[in-house]
């Protein structure tokens, strides 16, 4: 009981307080509604305005939430790996990841409460309507949230104090509850984008249909994957931060490894993310052409150019980190000569992906082009070219991983040469077919073109899986050319990890904006109009500035989290007698 | 695409191979220069400068990544830079650089100032999102759910469908041909006088990407009916609801697809979720 | 500490870089489409725009009138109405003529046309005086120059109808009492007579209901009102009645009691027998 | 200079016009007469039957080729040229010149002597390259095979193609000698000798005295070519094309064929026409208003605006709002401008076949929607007119609608009715809503050699601040074409750049940029040296 009493103030108290506030906020609108002369539609917030307040807080809440939901997922996985192969290193790493959790969880809860509070105060009419649609899910959410707290704290504080299988079970429960939370919250916000289960006047027909709307599942999946990416990259940033401050070689080695693992998780999750994104986009189009065009063809088409810059940078930085990582492996020199080809492929794909469909051109330039479209860029600007670029980008990154994997190994199996040829053959064939489908897609009608992305994705997945399987068998009992010298990596690589984390956070902010921005002047698309002064859609530059500020606030908070975690880590180390990591 | 320039750029890079004692920095500069030349002069019609800039920025990023992704390269480049800045034998070269670079910048500024400003750029959204519904002649048309009412005839009653297409043909050649052209390539008689120039329906990225409701909206409401994101409303597209009946506008939509061989973007069936909407 | 500072600077730089990239793309604010709202300080030009919107929307004028310059429509074409209004009726200025034909349309009938227009100040169209002024401004602008403002006073304007708020309150108050209206009164109130005659066998825009009681069963009458397009008599335009009723908010206003009264009234029309 | 001139098949334009009406007679006359002469000379044997027999059979293509041509024709051509090739498709009433009636077998652009049928290549060329500034677009997207099939199909419309005349003679079109100024100078005399100015005008602007009365053989009015705009030549813009056009004539139109000897004189005429014109319209996007301290005197006309060609903007028909104009009489307007402290003056110049200075015109005149889309009248009741428009206020959210503004953003319209020569100003809130403005511009307009020059002068308000880009758009009414009100030629928004009276000196910005760069370089080098020294000393 003593340790509980000591630690309760840190997280739980805050959480309980905020949960109380949530409840108050939940019941408050009735009281307000009564004392005001008529129903209040909006209230204003000083200086920055109500929209920006809710925007920033929601985004911060989302980022922390993403982190808190993602870390248990891979912590559990790593713990399980450590449990199976008995490597203490993995168990420690998993524990260290969870150490970041407890403080983050408090932040998440506070921000969530704050968000609810502001939403109910500033947007009473909208919230009243949403409550009328989702009445019991709010209650369910509160319960699940409470469960999450129970699981999380017992998972963290119970580390090493209970049988491992029980602890793993707790971790599983934590993840289940976490996923339930995100699914419930997603139903609310996806309903605002693609309302369902209501009649033409907006009256509720079925709460389940409202939950299970067009974009609910796509958003769920998209967010789950993105959360893992994000959590991994933040964990990697933590490793990088510790690496840079490390005093001893051992510390350096440990945190180098931690950064590597975090980044591996992030990039592995990044690879399927574009596919989930396309599914989401497709569902939005299926729900309403207007929303789809707002997303892809209207003002927001430029937002996706910014997104392409972000994702292109992400892939570039991820590959860059891998190439630098190979310096700590003996034998990696053999693969160095491929770097330029990988880089060339990434650059070309990046360029294709970032090519806008509608161009900024002077009148003279437009006249020379014979219109607002350039005959060559036009080909690159449409979906089929971009799909192809993303697929090739993914394959290239996968190839970097493959080189990394076999950097210090030399296959000893008799069929090594054949294996290599088969692997290369698969890769070349898949790249060829993906590009062919991309070119072919330009000449067929839209419905077929959209359908083409499925074989493209399938082929890429097939290539990655089949090549990996061959690789695993080929490098069984491989001759090891030299050790991996953890910790022997330039500081540049650690900054690349920071870069990835910041870029992820920024991308999340941007995507959060577009998801809610495509509704334009609607609170609930097609059902409830936004009649406030903030009904207009701001410029992308403005939105980007808000995102930047949000990201900076987030990293300031994260710095606090890192700081607090390192305090508790120190204490623990002391308590455990200064055991080395 | 100007093949000669492309070949020249390639040849230049190839020539670098035969330069004795070529180092990594030289290669980077060579690649950058070759790409620049190709983007600037090698593509016909020329790329807008905004796009050239973007491509070169990406390339620069990649080249920087390349040189720093290898510690040996990185160290070499750093050493060379430091040597250039500090060693005696480079003093003259350093001085020349120190003088030349600011002069080049100043020259650029000189051209910018003396060329005079360019007319303001107007960028506008090409495919703005349509409203949820529009009113045509007192009737509300739901752009989200309504389809071309005559599209179903294509399978149900091909003869009637052909009649609608023929009517659309008449409407097109009486009304649309001056701007959108005889072959619908957006190159009609008056196309050169308008900015933006009329849409090219042969292009796979115009009507082939859109549902018929969208086309109908653009025909019925024209340039004046564009949403605020598409300002300035320089579009010369008339609001055809003032000239044509609703049926004629749907018919001409049918004809656009019929003539170009494109298919309208189909309304997709939704996989998950309820069907209550 | 140095590391922390470096990381800080790095973070700020990266975020700033992305902000910068985002400033490079076209910057465009999208405003929600404007609703037609009649503000007290609207200029004549704004009134013209508002009036155009009312004419094609709520006012349902374009259901019957055209603005194309083609003659031979059901109702007079309005393409040059601003020009001809001034000397159409002796002693009437253009504003007065237009006002009369909106408030009291059957007072003067253009040669070659049948009376049939319903006063648009009454339900179901039920425009208030401000909205009618906007419509007048729009009509004047067709071929002429709009002159009216919201302050223009017309002798047709009603005292209690002068403010929009008052009008809406009045109609709200009038709601319950409308339950007690007779079928004939309902028939007049919803302007059914614009298109259907109950006194003559000649069809107007819609079929005559002179002999409705014999021609239709009660169920058919219900259906014909609630779903007009289900069965459309030959020679008549499908969709016209539903568009008209939708536009005037008929379905929102009519109660089940009123509907029954109306159907009963129609079922009594047995002029043919 | 004493070149002998023969207008071979018709000696007088008036006769030619009359002859066109009875075209078949003329054609057969000319064909039999001319052909037999040539053949007799060539073969040395007289006798038409023999000649016909000796001719190679015309190439009419296979049944499949004609069928393929037919389906292509129905898809791409029938909307103008009609299902039966009679030039009566749905779009035909909106076009001048009218689409070709293939059943008549009369073609303008040929490499064959006047009166003869064109060769297959002639037909193919017109299909592929089109006829600029007429309704006939180029069809580069058709393959050579497709075009050949089309040609085979076109030839089925007229029986002569399969008859004895189906294989026309080729006119001799020699390779052109190189262009010379002297030859062009001599060409001027040839131009005058042959009375080209009768139709094409003294300055070649298509404003000859008989221009308003010219008719093609179907009785519609047809405008003579504006020889100063080479990009509008329907038969092509090279010197060889010009040579071919006047040696073979444009059958069916009043343009006869000329045989000018010696051949040097022919090329001299070509060079003269060539020297009159530029081949590229070189459309501008902004006109520049220069500062000049002296007061603006509109009566000076063009001379007040200095040397050089102004900014040239394309004018197209107003086909957006009711009263649509499908064949505007004016296809481009040249703009120059100047300003001083109190005044701004804008000069507009455009080519017009004839000056209509009787009648009246106004931008808000009603045009009956039922009016015939193209009317051919000589005595017009509408005068020529021109207008300039500017946004009344420079709003950040964009430009007013370019057809006389919109309710949200009005435009200022400066209008000149060239009959009275008086300037009027309007405030436009859409083309149906124009009201008179407060100050009327002073206007001075002159018509000379087929070119109108109108100078507007107005007090300079704050819109025309130095360095500003003022959006500007133009409207031109050609009274001959019955243009008034919404029926007019228009441009979209372009810009009028008010060039600052004093050019800002580039020195300071240059110094600043150069200095900053130097500073940055120096600090980098300094930092490197500093670190190097400390590391060496350590």
PDB file of C-alpha atoms in Angstrom, chain D residues 191-318:
ATOM      1  CA  UNK D 191      -0.294  45.073-104.760  1.00  0.00           C
ATOM      2  CA  UNK D 192      -1.585  48.382-105.977  1.00  0.00           C
ATOM      3  CA  UNK D 193      -1.464  47.463-109.645  1.00  0.00           C
ATOM      4  CA  UNK D 194      -3.626  44.422-109.053  1.00  0.00           C
ATOM      5  CA  UNK D 195      -5.985  46.455-106.946  1.00  0.00           C
ATOM      6  CA  UNK D 196      -5.634  44.149-104.004  1.00  0.00           C
ATOM      7  CA  UNK D 197      -6.521  47.137-101.855  1.00  0.00           C
ATOM      8  CA  UNK D 198     -10.017  47.030-103.222  1.00  0.00           C
ATOM      9  CA  UNK D 199     -10.793  44.328-100.724  1.00  0.00           C
ATOM     10  CA  UNK D 200      -7.785  44.108 -98.471  1.00  0.00           C
ATOM     11  CA  UNK D 201      -7.343  47.800 -97.940  1.00  0.00           C
ATOM     12  CA  UNK D 202      -4.418  50.136 -98.446  1.00  0.00           C
ATOM     13  CA  UNK D 203      -2.682  48.967 -95.275  1.00  0.00           C
ATOM     14  CA  UNK D 204      -3.765  45.392 -95.806  1.00  0.00           C
ATOM     15  CA  UNK D 205      -6.124  45.401 -92.845  1.00  0.00           C
ATOM     16  CA  UNK D 206      -9.001  43.856 -94.762  1.00  0.00           C
ATOM     17  CA  UNK D 207     -10.806  47.181 -94.952  1.00  0.00           C
ATOM     18  CA  UNK D 208     -11.018  47.738 -98.715  1.00  0.00           C
ATOM     19  CA  UNK D 209     -13.854  49.779-100.100  1.00  0.00           C
ATOM     20  CA  UNK D 210     -15.674  46.733-101.376  1.00  0.00           C
ATOM     21  CA  UNK D 211     -15.038  44.696 -98.260  1.00  0.00           C
ATOM     22  CA  UNK D 212     -18.509  45.204 -96.759  1.00  0.00           C
ATOM     23  CA  UNK D 213     -20.193  43.971 -99.915  1.00  0.00           C
ATOM     24  CA  UNK D 214     -18.228  40.807-100.556  1.00  0.00           C
ATOM     25  CA  UNK D 215     -20.171  37.610-100.685  1.00  0.00           C
ATOM     26  CA  UNK D 216     -19.190  34.032-101.012  1.00  0.00           C
ATOM     27  CA  UNK D 217     -21.016  31.892-103.492  1.00  0.00           C
ATOM     28  CA  UNK D 218     -23.696  30.888-100.983  1.00  0.00           C
ATOM     29  CA  UNK D 219     -24.639  34.476-100.645  1.00  0.00           C
ATOM     30  CA  UNK D 220     -23.276  35.138 -97.188  1.00  0.00           C
ATOM     31  CA  UNK D 221     -21.048  38.052 -96.480  1.00  0.00           C
ATOM     32  CA  UNK D 222     -17.398  37.144 -96.151  1.00  0.00           C
ATOM     33  CA  UNK D 223     -14.580  39.251 -94.765  1.00  0.00           C
ATOM     34  CA  UNK D 224     -11.390  39.670 -96.744  1.00  0.00           C
ATOM     35  CA  UNK D 225      -8.273  38.520 -94.925  1.00  0.00           C
ATOM     36  CA  UNK D 226      -6.538  40.974 -92.632  1.00  0.00           C
ATOM     37  CA  UNK D 227      -3.116  40.759 -94.231  1.00  0.00           C
ATOM     38  CA  UNK D 228      -1.400  42.145 -91.159  1.00  0.00           C
ATOM     39  CA  UNK D 229      -2.387  39.089 -89.143  1.00  0.00           C
ATOM     40  CA  UNK D 230      -0.626  36.222 -90.746  1.00  0.00           C
ATOM     41  CA  UNK D 231      -1.749  33.782 -88.035  1.00  0.00           C
ATOM     42  CA  UNK D 232      -5.301  34.118 -89.315  1.00  0.00           C
ATOM     43  CA  UNK D 233      -4.577  33.135 -92.952  1.00  0.00           C
ATOM     44  CA  UNK D 234      -6.831  30.209 -93.630  1.00  0.00           C
ATOM     45  CA  UNK D 235      -4.547  28.717 -96.248  1.00  0.00           C
ATOM     46  CA  UNK D 236      -1.425  28.815 -94.123  1.00  0.00           C
ATOM     47  CA  UNK D 237       1.113  31.474 -93.212  1.00  0.00           C
ATOM     48  CA  UNK D 238       4.304  30.523 -95.048  1.00  0.00           C
ATOM     49  CA  UNK D 239       5.385  32.460 -98.105  1.00  0.00           C
ATOM     50  CA  UNK D 240       4.706  29.430-100.237  1.00  0.00           C
ATOM     51  CA  UNK D 241       1.181  29.308 -98.822  1.00  0.00           C
ATOM     52  CA  UNK D 242       0.631  32.955 -99.704  1.00  0.00           C
ATOM     53  CA  UNK D 243       1.898  32.332-103.213  1.00  0.00           C
ATOM     54  CA  UNK D 244      -0.415  29.392-103.609  1.00  0.00           C
ATOM     55  CA  UNK D 245      -3.378  31.300-102.250  1.00  0.00           C
ATOM     56  CA  UNK D 246      -3.196  34.088-104.773  1.00  0.00           C
ATOM     57  CA  UNK D 247      -2.135  31.993-107.753  1.00  0.00           C
ATOM     58  CA  UNK D 248      -4.881  29.416-107.281  1.00  0.00           C
ATOM     59  CA  UNK D 249      -7.458  31.633-105.585  1.00  0.00           C
ATOM     60  CA  UNK D 250      -9.940  30.648-102.940  1.00  0.00           C
ATOM     61  CA  UNK D 251     -12.731  29.021-104.904  1.00  0.00           C
ATOM     62  CA  UNK D 252     -16.187  29.852-103.739  1.00  0.00           C
ATOM     63  CA  UNK D 253     -15.031  33.111-102.224  1.00  0.00           C
ATOM     64  CA  UNK D 254     -14.435  36.419-104.026  1.00  0.00           C
ATOM     65  CA  UNK D 255     -10.685  35.814-103.915  1.00  0.00           C
ATOM     66  CA  UNK D 256      -9.760  35.117-107.541  1.00  0.00           C
ATOM     67  CA  UNK D 257      -6.621  33.497-108.850  1.00  0.00           C
ATOM     68  CA  UNK D 258      -3.949  35.774-110.199  1.00  0.00           C
ATOM     69  CA  UNK D 259      -1.226  35.061-112.624  1.00  0.00           C
ATOM     70  CA  UNK D 260       1.377  37.739-112.236  1.00  0.00           C
ATOM     71  CA  UNK D 261       4.367  37.739-114.481  1.00  0.00           C
ATOM     72  CA  UNK D 262       7.251  37.840-114.369  1.00  0.00           C
ATOM     73  CA  UNK D 263       7.428  35.417-111.512  1.00  0.00           C
ATOM     74  CA  UNK D 264       9.647  37.821-109.610  1.00  0.00           C
ATOM     75  CA  UNK D 265       6.640  40.092-109.306  1.00  0.00           C
ATOM     76  CA  UNK D 266       4.629  37.259-107.855  1.00  0.00           C
ATOM     77  CA  UNK D 267       7.249  36.751-105.199  1.00  0.00           C
ATOM     78  CA  UNK D 268       7.449  40.482-104.703  1.00  0.00           C
ATOM     79  CA  UNK D 269       3.755  40.490-103.872  1.00  0.00           C
ATOM     80  CA  UNK D 270       4.276  37.577-101.519  1.00  0.00           C
ATOM     81  CA  UNK D 271       7.126  39.384 -99.844  1.00  0.00           C
ATOM     82  CA  UNK D 272       5.045  42.508 -99.526  1.00  0.00           C
ATOM     83  CA  UNK D 273       2.181  40.661 -97.851  1.00  0.00           C
ATOM     84  CA  UNK D 274       4.716  38.868 -95.733  1.00  0.00           C
ATOM     85  CA  UNK D 275       6.328  42.119 -94.674  1.00  0.00           C
ATOM     86  CA  UNK D 276       2.990  43.620 -93.679  1.00  0.00           C
ATOM     87  CA  UNK D 277       2.374  41.042 -91.033  1.00  0.00           C
ATOM     88  CA  UNK D 278       3.744  39.264 -88.082  1.00  0.00           C
ATOM     89  CA  UNK D 279       3.221  35.557 -87.735  1.00  0.00           C
ATOM     90  CA  UNK D 280       2.569  35.384 -84.002  1.00  0.00           C
ATOM     91  CA  UNK D 281      -0.067  37.456 -82.227  1.00  0.00           C
ATOM     92  CA  UNK D 282       2.239  37.590 -79.204  1.00  0.00           C
ATOM     93  CA  UNK D 283      -0.620  38.062 -76.776  1.00  0.00           C
ATOM     94  CA  UNK D 284       0.268  40.003 -73.661  1.00  0.00           C
ATOM     95  CA  UNK D 285      -0.933  39.598 -70.113  1.00  0.00           C
ATOM     96  CA  UNK D 286      -0.344  43.147 -68.967  1.00  0.00           C
ATOM     97  CA  UNK D 287      -0.170  46.584 -70.529  1.00  0.00           C
ATOM     98  CA  UNK D 288       2.134  49.183 -69.113  1.00  0.00           C
ATOM     99  CA  UNK D 289       1.159  52.777 -68.383  1.00  0.00           C
ATOM    100  CA  UNK D 290       4.243  54.957 -68.547  1.00  0.00           C
ATOM    101  CA  UNK D 291       4.696  58.225 -66.766  1.00  0.00           C
ATOM    102  CA  UNK D 292       4.878  61.397 -68.810  1.00  0.00           C
ATOM    103  CA  UNK D 293       4.859  64.767 -67.145  1.00  0.00           C
ATOM    104  CA  UNK D 294       3.167  66.716 -69.959  1.00  0.00           C
ATOM    105  CA  UNK D 295      -0.631  66.852 -70.001  1.00  0.00           C
ATOM    106  CA  UNK D 296      -2.442  64.200 -71.960  1.00  0.00           C
ATOM    107  CA  UNK D 297      -3.896  65.391 -75.245  1.00  0.00           C
ATOM    108  CA  UNK D 298      -6.249  62.728 -76.561  1.00  0.00           C
ATOM    109  CA  UNK D 299      -6.435  64.439 -79.926  1.00  0.00           C
ATOM    110  CA  UNK D 300      -2.859  63.468 -80.600  1.00  0.00           C
ATOM    111  CA  UNK D 301      -4.006  59.881 -80.836  1.00  0.00           C
ATOM    112  CA  UNK D 302      -1.371  57.223 -81.116  1.00  0.00           C
ATOM    113  CA  UNK D 303       1.397  59.771 -81.297  1.00  0.00           C
ATOM    114  CA  UNK D 304       0.851  60.672 -77.667  1.00  0.00           C
ATOM    115  CA  UNK D 305       1.860  57.204 -76.571  1.00  0.00           C
ATOM    116  CA  UNK D 306       5.307  56.871 -77.999  1.00  0.00           C
ATOM    117  CA  UNK D 307       6.838  54.366 -80.364  1.00  0.00           C
ATOM    118  CA  UNK D 308       6.377  50.654 -80.510  1.00  0.00           C
ATOM    119  CA  UNK D 309       3.557  48.189 -80.477  1.00  0.00           C
ATOM    120  CA  UNK D 310       1.412  48.122 -77.382  1.00  0.00           C
ATOM    121  CA  UNK D 311       0.220  45.120 -75.460  1.00  0.00           C
ATOM    122  CA  UNK D 312      -2.001  42.992 -77.669  1.00  0.00           C
ATOM    123  CA  UNK D 313      -4.922  41.115 -76.128  1.00  0.00           C
ATOM    124  CA  UNK D 314      -7.167  38.527 -77.762  1.00  0.00           C
ATOM    125  CA  UNK D 315     -10.813  39.495 -78.158  1.00  0.00           C
ATOM    126  CA  UNK D 316     -13.349  36.703 -78.367  1.00  0.00           C
ATOM    127  CA  UNK D 317     -17.101  36.526 -78.683  1.00  0.00           C
ATOM    128  CA  UNK D 318     -19.302  37.004 -75.669  1.00  0.00           C
TER     129      UNK D 318
END
